[in-house]
Amino acid sequence: MDHFNYRNGELYAEDIPLRRIAEEVGTPFYCYSTATLERHYKVFSGAFDGVNALVCFALKANSNQAVIRTLARLGSGADVVSEGELRRAIAAGIPAGKIVFSGVGKKPEEMRAALTLGIHQFNVESEPELHLLSEIAAGMGVKAPIAFRVNPDVDAKTHAKISTGKAENKFGVPWQDVSRIYADAAALPGIEIKGVDVHIGSQLTDLEPYHHAFTRVAELVQQLRSEGHEITRVDLGGGLGIPYDEAIPPLPTAYAAVALEAVGNLGCQIILEPGRLIVGNAGVLVSEVIYVKQATTRKFIILDAAMNDLVRPALYDGYHHIDPLREDQKQGAYSPADVVGPVCETGDTFARGRDMPEVLARGDLVAFRSAGAYGAVMASTYNTRPLVPEVLVKGDQYAVIRARPSLDEMINLDILPVWLE
Ligand code: LLP
């Protein structure tokens, strides 16, 4: 459920017509709803009420300071994958003690920054990373709290580009090697073993892969304990899907039931890293129709948003509902069209042969639904298109939370070498 609804014939974000923001901020822009963010966070964390759980919002899904601070105020921790995200989490008010650091390629300076801040946990993904982390921590006179990210070799049944838990993926250490790797880690001076971590993929719409992965984690915890390790945490990653099209993914309560059935009786702190579930449906991308073009065999609706602003359709065949801001346009006749952006690539296609309101014409406004996760954060300036601004709504107020850069600002980022001055 979200707070983007039609009222008085217009699509609103909470108590504000999106058209008003479009007039004041210009299109395209991302718009997030505070009430939806808060609701999703509470529904997810509420599913683990009464459990020793730490919800670490995966910043990669949306790392705007205002979004993170909204979640920080509800008690959220953070899952970060770079020093940049680490700094963003801290700047937004998330305490270091609630931050976990994931990712296959942590660099020495990133490890140092995280150790200096005293983060909750490093999710270590390889033996070379383990050794470097120990060396750096020992050099600083501290011990790095770690969990190994285990690759459980489970098929998450999601898009190949966002599936991470198969043996062929670059993530984690093979579950079969866990005994040896934990024994090695226990002998290192800069390492303190805390737990076991897993993340099998994103946009999961089926609970069965979770059941397999979490059961494997529970077995590994028992095995590691029998081998003498003190395991006090399990990190179950993120990945629970959201409704983009007609398919309805499992509810957080059903996900929590699967998690707790597998790992609930281990006496461990349970760390969760949801990203998309918290922010996905809390955001829309608003865009204007520039032209409607009738070609020989197809009709093209050309928008002022493009693949550089929202890359999910081009990269993952992602589906986003595209709704007109005017409700009467939604209620009229539909006919198939290709919805495209202005970027000079055929891949710049949001939808092919999609049934769209027939009346849509130059100047009309549309909203891409479910664009709050992996939208703005994945945007680029391809074709020298400015990064899309972001707006946050709260009730009847809104604020620009990232402004659109000017073209001069963009061009001035380039530096001419002396011989070209
Ligand atoms: N934890 C780890 C270690 C992750 O790699 C990810 C996402 C998450 C948590 C959060 O997953 P979520 O709850 O958001 O599914 N750009 C793609 C999704 C990439 C996901 C990468 N890892 C997309 O737009 O579909």
PDB file of N, CA, C and O in Angstrom, residues 250-302:
ATOM      1  N   PRO A 250       5.104 -12.328  -1.369  1.00  0.00           N
ATOM      2  CA  PRO A 250       4.696 -12.666  -0.002  1.00  0.00           C
ATOM      3  C   PRO A 250       4.770 -11.452   0.920  1.00  0.00           C
ATOM      4  O   PRO A 250       5.585 -10.558   0.703  1.00  0.00           O
ATOM      5  N   LEU A 251       3.933 -11.466   1.942  1.00  0.00           N
ATOM      6  CA  LEU A 251       3.945 -10.360   2.914  1.00  0.00           C
ATOM      7  C   LEU A 251       5.142 -10.514   3.856  1.00  0.00           C
ATOM      8  O   LEU A 251       5.617 -11.627   4.100  1.00  0.00           O
ATOM      9  N   PRO A 252       5.601  -9.394   4.429  1.00  0.00           N
ATOM     10  CA  PRO A 252       6.698  -9.458   5.390  1.00  0.00           C
ATOM     11  C   PRO A 252       6.434 -10.443   6.533  1.00  0.00           C
ATOM     12  O   PRO A 252       7.355 -11.102   7.006  1.00  0.00           O
ATOM     13  N   THR A 253       5.166 -10.575   6.936  1.00  0.00           N
ATOM     14  CA  THR A 253       4.879 -11.507   8.038  1.00  0.00           C
ATOM     15  C   THR A 253       5.153 -12.954   7.620  1.00  0.00           C
ATOM     16  O   THR A 253       5.664 -13.755   8.417  1.00  0.00           O
ATOM     17  N   ALA A 254       4.847 -13.278   6.348  1.00  0.00           N
ATOM     18  CA  ALA A 254       5.104 -14.636   5.856  1.00  0.00           C
ATOM     19  C   ALA A 254       6.613 -14.867   5.745  1.00  0.00           C
ATOM     20  O   ALA A 254       7.127 -15.946   6.078  1.00  0.00           O
ATOM     21  N   TYR A 255       7.314 -13.830   5.285  1.00  0.00           N
ATOM     22  CA  TYR A 255       8.782 -13.904   5.191  1.00  0.00           C
ATOM     23  C   TYR A 255       9.377 -14.104   6.584  1.00  0.00           C
ATOM     24  O   TYR A 255      10.253 -14.951   6.793  1.00  0.00           O
ATOM     25  N   ALA A 256       8.869 -13.331   7.547  1.00  0.00           N
ATOM     26  CA  ALA A 256       9.385 -13.433   8.919  1.00  0.00           C
ATOM     27  C   ALA A 256       9.129 -14.827   9.483  1.00  0.00           C
ATOM     28  O   ALA A 256       9.978 -15.393  10.190  1.00  0.00           O
ATOM     29  N   ALA A 257       7.976 -15.389   9.143  1.00  0.00           N
ATOM     30  CA  ALA A 257       7.659 -16.727   9.650  1.00  0.00           C
ATOM     31  C   ALA A 257       8.679 -17.737   9.134  1.00  0.00           C
ATOM     32  O   ALA A 257       9.162 -18.601   9.891  1.00  0.00           O
ATOM     33  N   VAL A 258       9.031 -17.637   7.850  1.00  0.00           N
ATOM     34  CA  VAL A 258      10.020 -18.546   7.263  1.00  0.00           C
ATOM     35  C   VAL A 258      11.376 -18.343   7.941  1.00  0.00           C
ATOM     36  O   VAL A 258      12.081 -19.299   8.289  1.00  0.00           O
ATOM     37  N   ALA A 259      11.735 -17.074   8.153  1.00  0.00           N
ATOM     38  CA  ALA A 259      13.028 -16.766   8.777  1.00  0.00           C
ATOM     39  C   ALA A 259      13.071 -17.319  10.196  1.00  0.00           C
ATOM     40  O   ALA A 259      14.028 -17.998  10.588  1.00  0.00           O
ATOM     41  N   LEU A 260      12.009 -17.044  10.953  1.00  0.00           N
ATOM     42  CA  LEU A 260      12.026 -17.430  12.366  1.00  0.00           C
ATOM     43  C   LEU A 260      11.937 -18.941  12.543  1.00  0.00           C
ATOM     44  O   LEU A 260      12.524 -19.503  13.474  1.00  0.00           O
ATOM     45  N   GLU A 261      11.228 -19.585  11.632  1.00  0.00           N
ATOM     46  CA  GLU A 261      11.157 -21.045  11.711  1.00  0.00           C
ATOM     47  C   GLU A 261      12.567 -21.633  11.574  1.00  0.00           C
ATOM     48  O   GLU A 261      12.943 -22.569  12.270  1.00  0.00           O
ATOM     49  N   ALA A 262      13.360 -21.038  10.681  1.00  0.00           N
ATOM     50  CA  ALA A 262      14.704 -21.581  10.437  1.00  0.00           C
ATOM     51  C   ALA A 262      15.712 -21.162  11.501  1.00  0.00           C
ATOM     52  O   ALA A 262      16.492 -21.979  11.985  1.00  0.00           O
ATOM     53  N   VAL A 263      15.708 -19.876  11.858  1.00  0.00           N
ATOM     54  CA  VAL A 263      16.811 -19.387  12.713  1.00  0.00           C
ATOM     55  C   VAL A 263      16.340 -18.806  14.053  1.00  0.00           C
ATOM     56  O   VAL A 263      17.158 -18.320  14.838  1.00  0.00           O
ATOM     57  N   GLY A 264      15.030 -18.877  14.294  1.00  0.00           N
ATOM     58  CA  GLY A 264      14.458 -18.210  15.468  1.00  0.00           C
ATOM     59  C   GLY A 264      14.885 -18.797  16.802  1.00  0.00           C
ATOM     60  O   GLY A 264      14.835 -18.119  17.825  1.00  0.00           O
ATOM     61  N   ASN A 265      15.280 -20.071  16.794  1.00  0.00           N
ATOM     62  CA  ASN A 265      15.604 -20.677  18.096  1.00  0.00           C
ATOM     63  C   ASN A 265      17.114 -20.837  18.323  1.00  0.00           C
ATOM     64  O   ASN A 265      17.537 -21.614  19.165  1.00  0.00           O
ATOM     65  N   LEU A 266      17.904 -20.081  17.568  1.00  0.00           N
ATOM     66  CA  LEU A 266      19.365 -20.202  17.725  1.00  0.00           C
ATOM     67  C   LEU A 266      19.903 -19.288  18.819  1.00  0.00           C
ATOM     68  O   LEU A 266      21.075 -19.338  19.161  1.00  0.00           O
ATOM     69  N   GLY A 267      19.042 -18.394  19.304  1.00  0.00           N
ATOM     70  CA  GLY A 267      19.497 -17.430  20.312  1.00  0.00           C
ATOM     71  C   GLY A 267      20.399 -16.356  19.721  1.00  0.00           C
ATOM     72  O   GLY A 267      21.178 -15.729  20.430  1.00  0.00           O
ATOM     73  N   CYS A 268      20.289 -16.140  18.418  1.00  0.00           N
ATOM     74  CA  CYS A 268      21.137 -15.152  17.741  1.00  0.00           C
ATOM     75  C   CYS A 268      20.386 -13.841  17.523  1.00  0.00           C
ATOM     76  O   CYS A 268      19.164 -13.827  17.404  1.00  0.00           O
ATOM     77  N   GLN A 269      21.140 -12.752  17.422  1.00  0.00           N
ATOM     78  CA  GLN A 269      20.550 -11.521  16.896  1.00  0.00           C
ATOM     79  C   GLN A 269      20.309 -11.761  15.400  1.00  0.00           C
ATOM     80  O   GLN A 269      21.177 -12.296  14.701  1.00  0.00           O
ATOM     81  N   ILE A 270      19.123 -11.363  14.916  1.00  0.00           N
ATOM     82  CA  ILE A 270      18.814 -11.557  13.500  1.00  0.00           C
ATOM     83  C   ILE A 270      18.930 -10.212  12.794  1.00  0.00           C
ATOM     84  O   ILE A 270      18.210  -9.261  13.138  1.00  0.00           O
ATOM     85  N   ILE A 271      19.858 -10.129  11.841  1.00  0.00           N
ATOM     86  CA  ILE A 271      20.048  -8.892  11.078  1.00  0.00           C
ATOM     87  C   ILE A 271      19.340  -9.046   9.742  1.00  0.00           C
ATOM     88  O   ILE A 271      19.418 -10.104   9.105  1.00  0.00           O
ATOM     89  N   LEU A 272      18.623  -7.988   9.334  1.00  0.00           N
ATOM     90  CA  LEU A 272      17.890  -8.026   8.065  1.00  0.00           C
ATOM     91  C   LEU A 272      18.297  -6.817   7.245  1.00  0.00           C
ATOM     92  O   LEU A 272      18.542  -5.740   7.800  1.00  0.00           O
ATOM     93  N   GLU A 273      18.383  -6.984   5.938  1.00  0.00           N
ATOM     94  CA  GLU A 273      18.883  -5.902   5.086  1.00  0.00           C
ATOM     95  C   GLU A 273      17.897  -5.568   3.963  1.00  0.00           C
ATOM     96  O   GLU A 273      18.239  -5.648   2.783  1.00  0.00           O
ATOM     97  N   PRO A 274      16.671  -5.186   4.294  1.00  0.00           N
ATOM     98  CA  PRO A 274      15.721  -4.883   3.215  1.00  0.00           C
ATOM     99  C   PRO A 274      16.056  -3.541   2.556  1.00  0.00           C
ATOM    100  O   PRO A 274      16.442  -2.591   3.228  1.00  0.00           O
ATOM    101  N   GLY A 275      15.927  -3.470   1.263  1.00  0.00           N
ATOM    102  CA  GLY A 275      16.117  -2.208   0.552  1.00  0.00           C
ATOM    103  C   GLY A 275      14.842  -1.858  -0.193  1.00  0.00           C
ATOM    104  O   GLY A 275      14.041  -1.017   0.215  1.00  0.00           O
ATOM    105  N   ARG A 276      14.619  -2.595  -1.278  1.00  0.00           N
ATOM    106  CA  ARG A 276      13.478  -2.336  -2.159  1.00  0.00           C
ATOM    107  C   ARG A 276      12.146  -2.314  -1.418  1.00  0.00           C
ATOM    108  O   ARG A 276      11.289  -1.475  -1.678  1.00  0.00           O
ATOM    109  N   LEU A 277      11.992  -3.267  -0.481  1.00  0.00           N
ATOM    110  CA  LEU A 277      10.708  -3.376   0.206  1.00  0.00           C
ATOM    111  C   LEU A 277      10.355  -2.089   0.964  1.00  0.00           C
ATOM    112  O   LEU A 277       9.196  -1.733   1.105  1.00  0.00           O
ATOM    113  N   ILE A 278      11.373  -1.405   1.458  1.00  0.00           N
ATOM    114  CA  ILE A 278      11.116  -0.196   2.242  1.00  0.00           C
ATOM    115  C   ILE A 278      10.812   0.991   1.326  1.00  0.00           C
ATOM    116  O   ILE A 278       9.879   1.753   1.577  1.00  0.00           O
ATOM    117  N   VAL A 279      11.598   1.159   0.264  1.00  0.00           N
ATOM    118  CA  VAL A 279      11.482   2.393  -0.537  1.00  0.00           C
ATOM    119  C   VAL A 279      10.823   2.234  -1.892  1.00  0.00           C
ATOM    120  O   VAL A 279      10.407   3.233  -2.491  1.00  0.00           O
ATOM    121  N   GLY A 280      10.744   0.999  -2.403  1.00  0.00           N
ATOM    122  CA  GLY A 280      10.299   0.808  -3.793  1.00  0.00           C
ATOM    123  C   GLY A 280       8.977   1.504  -4.089  1.00  0.00           C
ATOM    124  O   GLY A 280       8.884   2.372  -4.962  1.00  0.00           O
ATOM    125  N   ASN A 281       7.948   1.122  -3.345  1.00  0.00           N
ATOM    126  CA  ASN A 281       6.627   1.695  -3.636  1.00  0.00           C
ATOM    127  C   ASN A 281       6.396   3.036  -2.962  1.00  0.00           C
ATOM    128  O   ASN A 281       5.321   3.605  -3.064  1.00  0.00           O
ATOM    129  N   ALA A 282       7.446   3.545  -2.321  1.00  0.00           N
ATOM    130  CA  ALA A 282       7.336   4.871  -1.696  1.00  0.00           C
ATOM    131  C   ALA A 282       7.786   5.968  -2.647  1.00  0.00           C
ATOM    132  O   ALA A 282       7.894   7.126  -2.256  1.00  0.00           O
ATOM    133  N   GLY A 283       8.042   5.617  -3.908  1.00  0.00           N
ATOM    134  CA  GLY A 283       8.519   6.631  -4.841  1.00  0.00           C
ATOM    135  C   GLY A 283       7.923   6.491  -6.223  1.00  0.00           C
ATOM    136  O   GLY A 283       7.579   5.385  -6.665  1.00  0.00           O
ATOM    137  N   VAL A 284       7.751   7.636  -6.901  1.00  0.00           N
ATOM    138  CA  VAL A 284       7.331   7.642  -8.310  1.00  0.00           C
ATOM    139  C   VAL A 284       8.299   8.540  -9.088  1.00  0.00           C
ATOM    140  O   VAL A 284       8.975   9.390  -8.505  1.00  0.00           O
ATOM    141  N   LEU A 285       8.352   8.309 -10.374  1.00  0.00           N
ATOM    142  CA  LEU A 285       9.118   9.190 -11.261  1.00  0.00           C
ATOM    143  C   LEU A 285       8.096   9.883 -12.158  1.00  0.00           C
ATOM    144  O   LEU A 285       7.337   9.213 -12.863  1.00  0.00           O
ATOM    145  N   VAL A 286       8.042  11.200 -12.077  1.00  0.00           N
ATOM    146  CA  VAL A 286       7.056  11.950 -12.859  1.00  0.00           C
ATOM    147  C   VAL A 286       7.729  12.510 -14.113  1.00  0.00           C
ATOM    148  O   VAL A 286       8.837  13.051 -14.043  1.00  0.00           O
ATOM    149  N   SER A 287       7.064  12.338 -15.234  1.00  0.00           N
ATOM    150  CA  SER A 287       7.652  12.731 -16.517  1.00  0.00           C
ATOM    151  C   SER A 287       6.574  13.329 -17.418  1.00  0.00           C
ATOM    152  O   SER A 287       5.386  13.058 -17.249  1.00  0.00           O
ATOM    153  N   GLU A 288       7.039  14.127 -18.385  1.00  0.00           N
ATOM    154  CA  GLU A 288       6.093  14.776 -19.303  1.00  0.00           C
ATOM    155  C   GLU A 288       6.197  14.139 -20.683  1.00  0.00           C
ATOM    156  O   GLU A 288       7.285  13.749 -21.122  1.00  0.00           O
ATOM    157  N   VAL A 289       5.068  14.050 -21.341  1.00  0.00           N
ATOM    158  CA  VAL A 289       5.070  13.553 -22.719  1.00  0.00           C
ATOM    159  C   VAL A 289       5.592  14.683 -23.611  1.00  0.00           C
ATOM    160  O   VAL A 289       5.054  15.791 -23.611  1.00  0.00           O
ATOM    161  N   ILE A 290       6.686  14.384 -24.348  1.00  0.00           N
ATOM    162  CA  ILE A 290       7.228  15.413 -25.250  1.00  0.00           C
ATOM    163  C   ILE A 290       6.531  15.346 -26.606  1.00  0.00           C
ATOM    164  O   ILE A 290       6.091  16.358 -27.144  1.00  0.00           O
ATOM    165  N   TYR A 291       6.452  14.152 -27.146  1.00  0.00           N
ATOM    166  CA  TYR A 291       5.744  13.964 -28.425  1.00  0.00           C
ATOM    167  C   TYR A 291       5.039  12.618 -28.416  1.00  0.00           C
ATOM    168  O   TYR A 291       5.462  11.697 -27.725  1.00  0.00           O
ATOM    169  N   VAL A 292       4.019  12.515 -29.217  1.00  0.00           N
ATOM    170  CA  VAL A 292       3.470  11.201 -29.551  1.00  0.00           C
ATOM    171  C   VAL A 292       3.698  11.049 -31.055  1.00  0.00           C
ATOM    172  O   VAL A 292       3.300  11.909 -31.842  1.00  0.00           O
ATOM    173  N   LYS A 293       4.373   9.970 -31.405  1.00  0.00           N
ATOM    174  CA  LYS A 293       4.806   9.805 -32.796  1.00  0.00           C
ATOM    175  C   LYS A 293       4.214   8.527 -33.351  1.00  0.00           C
ATOM    176  O   LYS A 293       4.396   7.453 -32.778  1.00  0.00           O
ATOM    177  N   GLN A 294       3.521   8.645 -34.453  1.00  0.00           N
ATOM    178  CA  GLN A 294       2.949   7.457 -35.090  1.00  0.00           C
ATOM    179  C   GLN A 294       3.897   7.008 -36.201  1.00  0.00           C
ATOM    180  O   GLN A 294       4.062   7.703 -37.195  1.00  0.00           O
ATOM    181  N   ALA A 295       4.576   5.871 -36.016  1.00  0.00           N
ATOM    182  CA  ALA A 295       5.455   5.350 -37.072  1.00  0.00           C
ATOM    183  C   ALA A 295       4.665   4.347 -37.902  1.00  0.00           C
ATOM    184  O   ALA A 295       3.472   4.140 -37.656  1.00  0.00           O
ATOM    185  N   THR A 296       5.327   3.727 -38.865  1.00  0.00           N
ATOM    186  CA  THR A 296       4.603   2.848 -39.797  1.00  0.00           C
ATOM    187  C   THR A 296       3.763   1.811 -39.068  1.00  0.00           C
ATOM    188  O   THR A 296       2.577   1.660 -39.326  1.00  0.00           O
ATOM    189  N   THR A 297       4.418   1.112 -38.127  1.00  0.00           N
ATOM    190  CA  THR A 297       3.685   0.017 -37.481  1.00  0.00           C
ATOM    191  C   THR A 297       3.439   0.264 -36.006  1.00  0.00           C
ATOM    192  O   THR A 297       2.701  -0.476 -35.379  1.00  0.00           O
ATOM    193  N   ARG A 298       4.071   1.279 -35.428  1.00  0.00           N
ATOM    194  CA  ARG A 298       3.959   1.426 -33.971  1.00  0.00           C
ATOM    195  C   ARG A 298       3.750   2.874 -33.589  1.00  0.00           C
ATOM    196  O   ARG A 298       4.170   3.793 -34.296  1.00  0.00           O
ATOM    197  N   LYS A 299       3.137   2.992 -32.405  1.00  0.00           N
ATOM    198  CA  LYS A 299       2.987   4.338 -31.846  1.00  0.00           C
ATOM    199  C   LYS A 299       4.013   4.499 -30.728  1.00  0.00           C
ATOM    200  O   LYS A 299       4.160   3.607 -29.884  1.00  0.00           O
ATOM    201  N   PHE A 300       4.717   5.625 -30.728  1.00  0.00           N
ATOM    202  CA  PHE A 300       5.721   5.889 -29.694  1.00  0.00           C
ATOM    203  C   PHE A 300       5.271   7.061 -28.830  1.00  0.00           C
ATOM    204  O   PHE A 300       4.961   8.139 -29.350  1.00  0.00           O
ATOM    205  N   ILE A 301       5.271   6.827 -27.521  1.00  0.00           N
ATOM    206  CA  ILE A 301       5.048   7.943 -26.590  1.00  0.00           C
ATOM    207  C   ILE A 301       6.429   8.337 -26.080  1.00  0.00           C
ATOM    208  O   ILE A 301       7.096   7.554 -25.394  1.00  0.00           O
ATOM    209  N   ILE A 302       6.868   9.523 -26.474  1.00  0.00           N
ATOM    210  CA  ILE A 302       8.231   9.950 -26.139  1.00  0.00           C
ATOM    211  C   ILE A 302       8.166  10.868 -24.913  1.00  0.00           C
ATOM    212  O   ILE A 302       7.525  11.920 -24.933  1.00  0.00           O
TER     213      ILE A 302
END
